[in-house]
Short mmCIF file of C-alpha atoms and ligand atoms in Angstrom, two decimals:
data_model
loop_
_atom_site.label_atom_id
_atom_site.label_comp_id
_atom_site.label_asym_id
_atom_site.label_seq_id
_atom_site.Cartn_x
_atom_site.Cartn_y
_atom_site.Cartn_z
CA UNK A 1 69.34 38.98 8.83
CA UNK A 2 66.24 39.99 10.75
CA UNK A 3 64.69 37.44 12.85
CA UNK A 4 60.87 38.10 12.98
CA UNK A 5 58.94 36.44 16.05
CA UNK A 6 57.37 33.57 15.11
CA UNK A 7 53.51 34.70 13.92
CA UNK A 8 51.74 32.68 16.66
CA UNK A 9 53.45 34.63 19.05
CA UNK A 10 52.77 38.19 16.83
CA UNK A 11 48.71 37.00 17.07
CA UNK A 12 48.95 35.94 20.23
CA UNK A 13 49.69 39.59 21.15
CA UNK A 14 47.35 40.93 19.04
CA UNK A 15 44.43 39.40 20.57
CA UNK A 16 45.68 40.45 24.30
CA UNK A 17 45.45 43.77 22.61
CA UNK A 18 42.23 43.51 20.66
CA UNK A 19 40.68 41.16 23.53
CA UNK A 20 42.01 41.68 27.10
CA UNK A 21 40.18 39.91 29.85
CA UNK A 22 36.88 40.16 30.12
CA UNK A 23 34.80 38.69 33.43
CA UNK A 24 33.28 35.51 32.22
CA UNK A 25 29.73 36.72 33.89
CA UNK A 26 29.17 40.17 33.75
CA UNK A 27 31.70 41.43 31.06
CA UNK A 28 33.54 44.00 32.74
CA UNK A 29 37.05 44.31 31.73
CA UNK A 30 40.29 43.81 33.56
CA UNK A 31 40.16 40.25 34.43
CA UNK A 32 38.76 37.13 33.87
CA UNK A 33 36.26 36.81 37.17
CA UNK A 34 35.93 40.39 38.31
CA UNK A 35 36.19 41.21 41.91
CA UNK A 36 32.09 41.60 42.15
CA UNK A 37 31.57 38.23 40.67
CA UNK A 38 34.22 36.82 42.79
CA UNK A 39 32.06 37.97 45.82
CA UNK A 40 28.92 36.36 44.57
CA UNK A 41 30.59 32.27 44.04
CA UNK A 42 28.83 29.73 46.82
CA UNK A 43 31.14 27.90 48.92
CA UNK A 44 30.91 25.04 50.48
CA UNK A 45 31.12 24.48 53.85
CA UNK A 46 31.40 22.17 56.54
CA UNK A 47 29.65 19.93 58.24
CA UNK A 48 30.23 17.20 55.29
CA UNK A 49 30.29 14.21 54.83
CA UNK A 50 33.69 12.85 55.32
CA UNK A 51 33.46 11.11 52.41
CA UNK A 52 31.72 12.51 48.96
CA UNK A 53 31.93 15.77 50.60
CA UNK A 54 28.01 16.69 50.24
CA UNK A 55 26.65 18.93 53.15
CA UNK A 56 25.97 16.61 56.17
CA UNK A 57 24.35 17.57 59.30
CA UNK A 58 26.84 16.48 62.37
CA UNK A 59 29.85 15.91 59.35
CA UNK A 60 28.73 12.30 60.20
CA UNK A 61 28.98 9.44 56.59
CA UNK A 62 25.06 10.68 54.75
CA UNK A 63 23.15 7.95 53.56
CA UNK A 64 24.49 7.74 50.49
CA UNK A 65 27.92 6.73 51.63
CA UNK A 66 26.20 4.73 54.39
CA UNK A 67 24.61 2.19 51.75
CA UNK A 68 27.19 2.39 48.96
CA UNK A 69 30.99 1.54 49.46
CA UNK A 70 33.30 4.07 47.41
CA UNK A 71 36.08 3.05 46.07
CA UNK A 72 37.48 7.18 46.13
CA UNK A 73 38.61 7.94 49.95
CA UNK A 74 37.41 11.50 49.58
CA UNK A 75 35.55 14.38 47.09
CA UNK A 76 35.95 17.78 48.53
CA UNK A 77 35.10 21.45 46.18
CA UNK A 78 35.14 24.56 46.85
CA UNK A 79 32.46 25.79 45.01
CA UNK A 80 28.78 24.95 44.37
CA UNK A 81 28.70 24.62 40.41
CA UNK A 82 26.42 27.70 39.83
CA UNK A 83 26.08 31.12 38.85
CA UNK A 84 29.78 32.39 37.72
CA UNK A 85 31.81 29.20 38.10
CA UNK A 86 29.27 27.56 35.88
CA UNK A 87 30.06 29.91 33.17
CA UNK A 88 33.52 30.08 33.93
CA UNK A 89 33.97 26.56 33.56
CA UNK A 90 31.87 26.52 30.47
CA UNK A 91 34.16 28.59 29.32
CA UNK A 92 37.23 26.65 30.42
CA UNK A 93 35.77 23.58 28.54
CA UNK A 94 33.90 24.70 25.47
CA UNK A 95 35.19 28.19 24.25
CA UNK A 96 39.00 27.88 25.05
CA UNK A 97 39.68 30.16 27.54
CA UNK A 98 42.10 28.04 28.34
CA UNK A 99 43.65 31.23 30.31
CA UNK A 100 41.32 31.13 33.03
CA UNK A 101 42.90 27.73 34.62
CA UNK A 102 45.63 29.78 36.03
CA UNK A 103 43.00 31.58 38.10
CA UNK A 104 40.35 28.67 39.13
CA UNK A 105 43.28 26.84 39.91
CA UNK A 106 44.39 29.69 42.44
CA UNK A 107 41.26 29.08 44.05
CA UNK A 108 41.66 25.11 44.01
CA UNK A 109 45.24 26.29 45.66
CA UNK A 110 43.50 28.32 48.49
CA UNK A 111 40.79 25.55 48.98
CA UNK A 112 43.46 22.57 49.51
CA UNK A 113 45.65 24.44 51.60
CA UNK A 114 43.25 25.24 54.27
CA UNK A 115 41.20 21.61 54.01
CA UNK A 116 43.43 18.57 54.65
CA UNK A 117 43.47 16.05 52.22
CA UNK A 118 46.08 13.48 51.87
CA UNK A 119 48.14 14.01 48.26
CA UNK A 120 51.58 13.51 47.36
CA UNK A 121 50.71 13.44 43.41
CA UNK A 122 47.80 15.38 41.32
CA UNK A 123 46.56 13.15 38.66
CA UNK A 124 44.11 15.09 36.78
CA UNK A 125 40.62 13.08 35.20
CA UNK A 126 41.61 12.83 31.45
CA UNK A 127 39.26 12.78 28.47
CA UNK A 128 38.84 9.89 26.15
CA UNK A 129 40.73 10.70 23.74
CA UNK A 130 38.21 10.82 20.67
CA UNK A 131 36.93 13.80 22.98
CA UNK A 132 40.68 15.25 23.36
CA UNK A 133 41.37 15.48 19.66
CA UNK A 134 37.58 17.14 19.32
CA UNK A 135 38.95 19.82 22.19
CA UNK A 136 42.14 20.25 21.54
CA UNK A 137 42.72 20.09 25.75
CA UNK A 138 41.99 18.61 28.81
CA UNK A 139 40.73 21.44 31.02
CA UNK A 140 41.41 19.27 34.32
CA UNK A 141 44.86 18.91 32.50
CA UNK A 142 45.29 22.72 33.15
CA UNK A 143 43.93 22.99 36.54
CA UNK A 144 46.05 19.77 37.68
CA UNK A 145 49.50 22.26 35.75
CA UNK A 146 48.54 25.04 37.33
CA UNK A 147 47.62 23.74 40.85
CA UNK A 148 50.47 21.23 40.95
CA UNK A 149 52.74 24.54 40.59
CA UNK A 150 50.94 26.57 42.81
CA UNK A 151 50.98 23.78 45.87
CA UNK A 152 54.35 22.42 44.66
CA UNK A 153 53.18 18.42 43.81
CA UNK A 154 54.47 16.93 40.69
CA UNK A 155 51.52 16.18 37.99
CA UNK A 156 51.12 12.68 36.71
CA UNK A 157 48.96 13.26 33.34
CA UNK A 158 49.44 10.57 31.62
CA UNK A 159 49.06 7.62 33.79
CA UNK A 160 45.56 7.30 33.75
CA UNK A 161 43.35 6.59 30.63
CA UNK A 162 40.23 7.01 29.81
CA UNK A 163 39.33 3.63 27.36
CA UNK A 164 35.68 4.25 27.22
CA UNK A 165 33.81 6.93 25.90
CA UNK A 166 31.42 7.84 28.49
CA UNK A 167 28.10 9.57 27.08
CA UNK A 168 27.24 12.45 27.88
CA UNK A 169 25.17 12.18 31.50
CA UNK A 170 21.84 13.07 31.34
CA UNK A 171 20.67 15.63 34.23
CA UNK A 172 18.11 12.73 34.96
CA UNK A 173 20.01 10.34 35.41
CA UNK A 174 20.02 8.49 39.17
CA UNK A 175 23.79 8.08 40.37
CA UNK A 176 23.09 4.30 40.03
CA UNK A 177 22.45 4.67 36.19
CA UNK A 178 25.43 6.83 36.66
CA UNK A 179 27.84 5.02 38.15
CA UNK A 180 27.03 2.03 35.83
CA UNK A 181 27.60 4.07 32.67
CA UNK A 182 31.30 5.18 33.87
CA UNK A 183 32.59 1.77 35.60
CA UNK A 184 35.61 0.75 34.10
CA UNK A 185 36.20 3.58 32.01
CA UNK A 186 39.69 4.21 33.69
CA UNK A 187 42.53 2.41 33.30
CA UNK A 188 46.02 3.06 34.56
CA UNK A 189 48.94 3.02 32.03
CA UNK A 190 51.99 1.95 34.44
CA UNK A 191 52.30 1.22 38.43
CA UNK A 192 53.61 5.19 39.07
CA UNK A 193 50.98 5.79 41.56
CA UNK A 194 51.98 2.53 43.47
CA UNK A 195 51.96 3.12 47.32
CA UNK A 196 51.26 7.37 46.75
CA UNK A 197 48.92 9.37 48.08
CA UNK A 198 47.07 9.93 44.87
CA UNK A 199 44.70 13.49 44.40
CA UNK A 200 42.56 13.37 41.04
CA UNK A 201 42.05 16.70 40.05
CA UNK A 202 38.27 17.70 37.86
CA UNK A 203 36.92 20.89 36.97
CA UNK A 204 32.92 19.64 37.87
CA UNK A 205 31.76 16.80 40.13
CA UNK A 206 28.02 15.63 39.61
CA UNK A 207 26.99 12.46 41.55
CA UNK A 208 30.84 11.19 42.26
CA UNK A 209 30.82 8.17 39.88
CA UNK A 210 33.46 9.84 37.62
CA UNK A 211 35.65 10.43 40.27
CA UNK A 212 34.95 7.30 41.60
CA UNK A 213 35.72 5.24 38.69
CA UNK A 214 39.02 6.61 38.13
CA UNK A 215 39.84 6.02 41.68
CA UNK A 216 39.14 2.25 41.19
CA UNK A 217 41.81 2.37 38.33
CA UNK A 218 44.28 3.92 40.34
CA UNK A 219 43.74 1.71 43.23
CA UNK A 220 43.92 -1.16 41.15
CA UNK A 221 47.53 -0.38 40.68
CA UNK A 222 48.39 -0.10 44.55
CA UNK A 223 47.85 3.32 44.99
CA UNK A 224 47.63 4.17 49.28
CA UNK A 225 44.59 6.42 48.84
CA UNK A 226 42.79 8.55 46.22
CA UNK A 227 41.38 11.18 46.96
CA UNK A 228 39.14 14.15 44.42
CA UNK A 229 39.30 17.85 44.35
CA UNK A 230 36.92 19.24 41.75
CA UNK A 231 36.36 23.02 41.38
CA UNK A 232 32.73 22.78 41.60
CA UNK A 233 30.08 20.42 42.94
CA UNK A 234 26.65 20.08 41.59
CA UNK A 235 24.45 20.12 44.88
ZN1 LIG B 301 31.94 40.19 36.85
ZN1 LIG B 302 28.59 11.02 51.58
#
């Protein structure tokens, strides 16, 4: 009896074939973020702010994190969400290149192990899951995978929920309105993150209040700090 391979797999190969990686920005062929591009992505760098991770003369608390206690310990990114990792992460999230989390996540790899942050489990951000079914996949989902087996942490994916639909945040909004529109979104499932060291893992940070409303979930359940790695930062 012949066995054929199972046709996913058959199409699967078919589209390496008929579609091998492109660069997300300028089209060139050979890989997903082309060694030009790669040049051209904005870092971020110190001084910080200790906390949310924002540029900060003297890496002294900004304002910001002066007036408002945060329930997330830290936020750091790598990247300043522009140029190439905006499209690459557009096309993480909305045209299923779900093939280019092995190589952001490389890069989230690189960033954490040269940048101290305390983390003994990755929990990534998840979607609600009206949005999840819409999708198909959580790209944080993929970076947390991929990162948790680059940096050798275990993953914790399902422990934190997302109850609320969150709408979709205006690029006017003020953090306050913000913040207000995400608060107790999160939830946590079970007490797994009790006492650990917990790092939430995002593909984009905007004002924090994401980030910062999972972390009160995860506190809630006894976790000993939470800290946010996102792979870009809108500055
Ligand atoms: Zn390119
Ligand atoms: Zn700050």
């Amino acid at each position: 009896m012949v066995v054929l391979p199972p046709i996913a797999k058959l199409k699967g190969l078919a589209l390496d074939f008929l579609f091998p990686p492109r660069c997300v920005s300028c089209g060139r062929g050979g890989d997903f973020i082309c060694a030009s591009c790669r040049r051209s992505l904005i870092r971020i760098t110190p001084p910080l702010c200790p906390r949310c991770g924002l540029p900060q003369p003297g890496g002294v608390l900004c304002p910001g994190c002066l007036r408002w206690q945060a329930e997330i310990d830290g936020i750091r990114s790598p990247f300043r969400f522009e140029g190439v990792i905006r499209q690459a992460v557009h096309q993480l999230k909305y045209q299923n290149l779900r093939a280019l989390a092995a190589p952001l996540a490389g890069w989230l790899g690189e960033y954490f192990q040269s940048n101290a942050m305390p983390a003994e489990v990755l929990a990534p951000v998840p979607l609600h899951p009206k949005r999840l079914r819409e999708r198909g996949y959580n790209q944080a989902k993929l970076l947390a995978e991929e990162l948790g087996r680059l940096i050798n942490l275990p993953v914790a994916a399902d422990c934190l929920i997302r109850e609320k639909p969150t709408p979709p945040q205006a690029r006017s909004s003020t953090v306050e309105e913000r913040r207000r529109n995400v608060a107790g979104a999160f939830a946590c499932r079970d007490r797994r993150l009790e006492g650990q060291q917990v790092l939430l893992i995002d593909d984009v940070c905007t004002s924090g209040a994401t980030l910062n409303a999972a972390a009160a979930a995860v506190k809630a359940t006894g976790a000993a700090t939470v800290w946010g790695l996102a792979l870009a930062r809108e500055i």
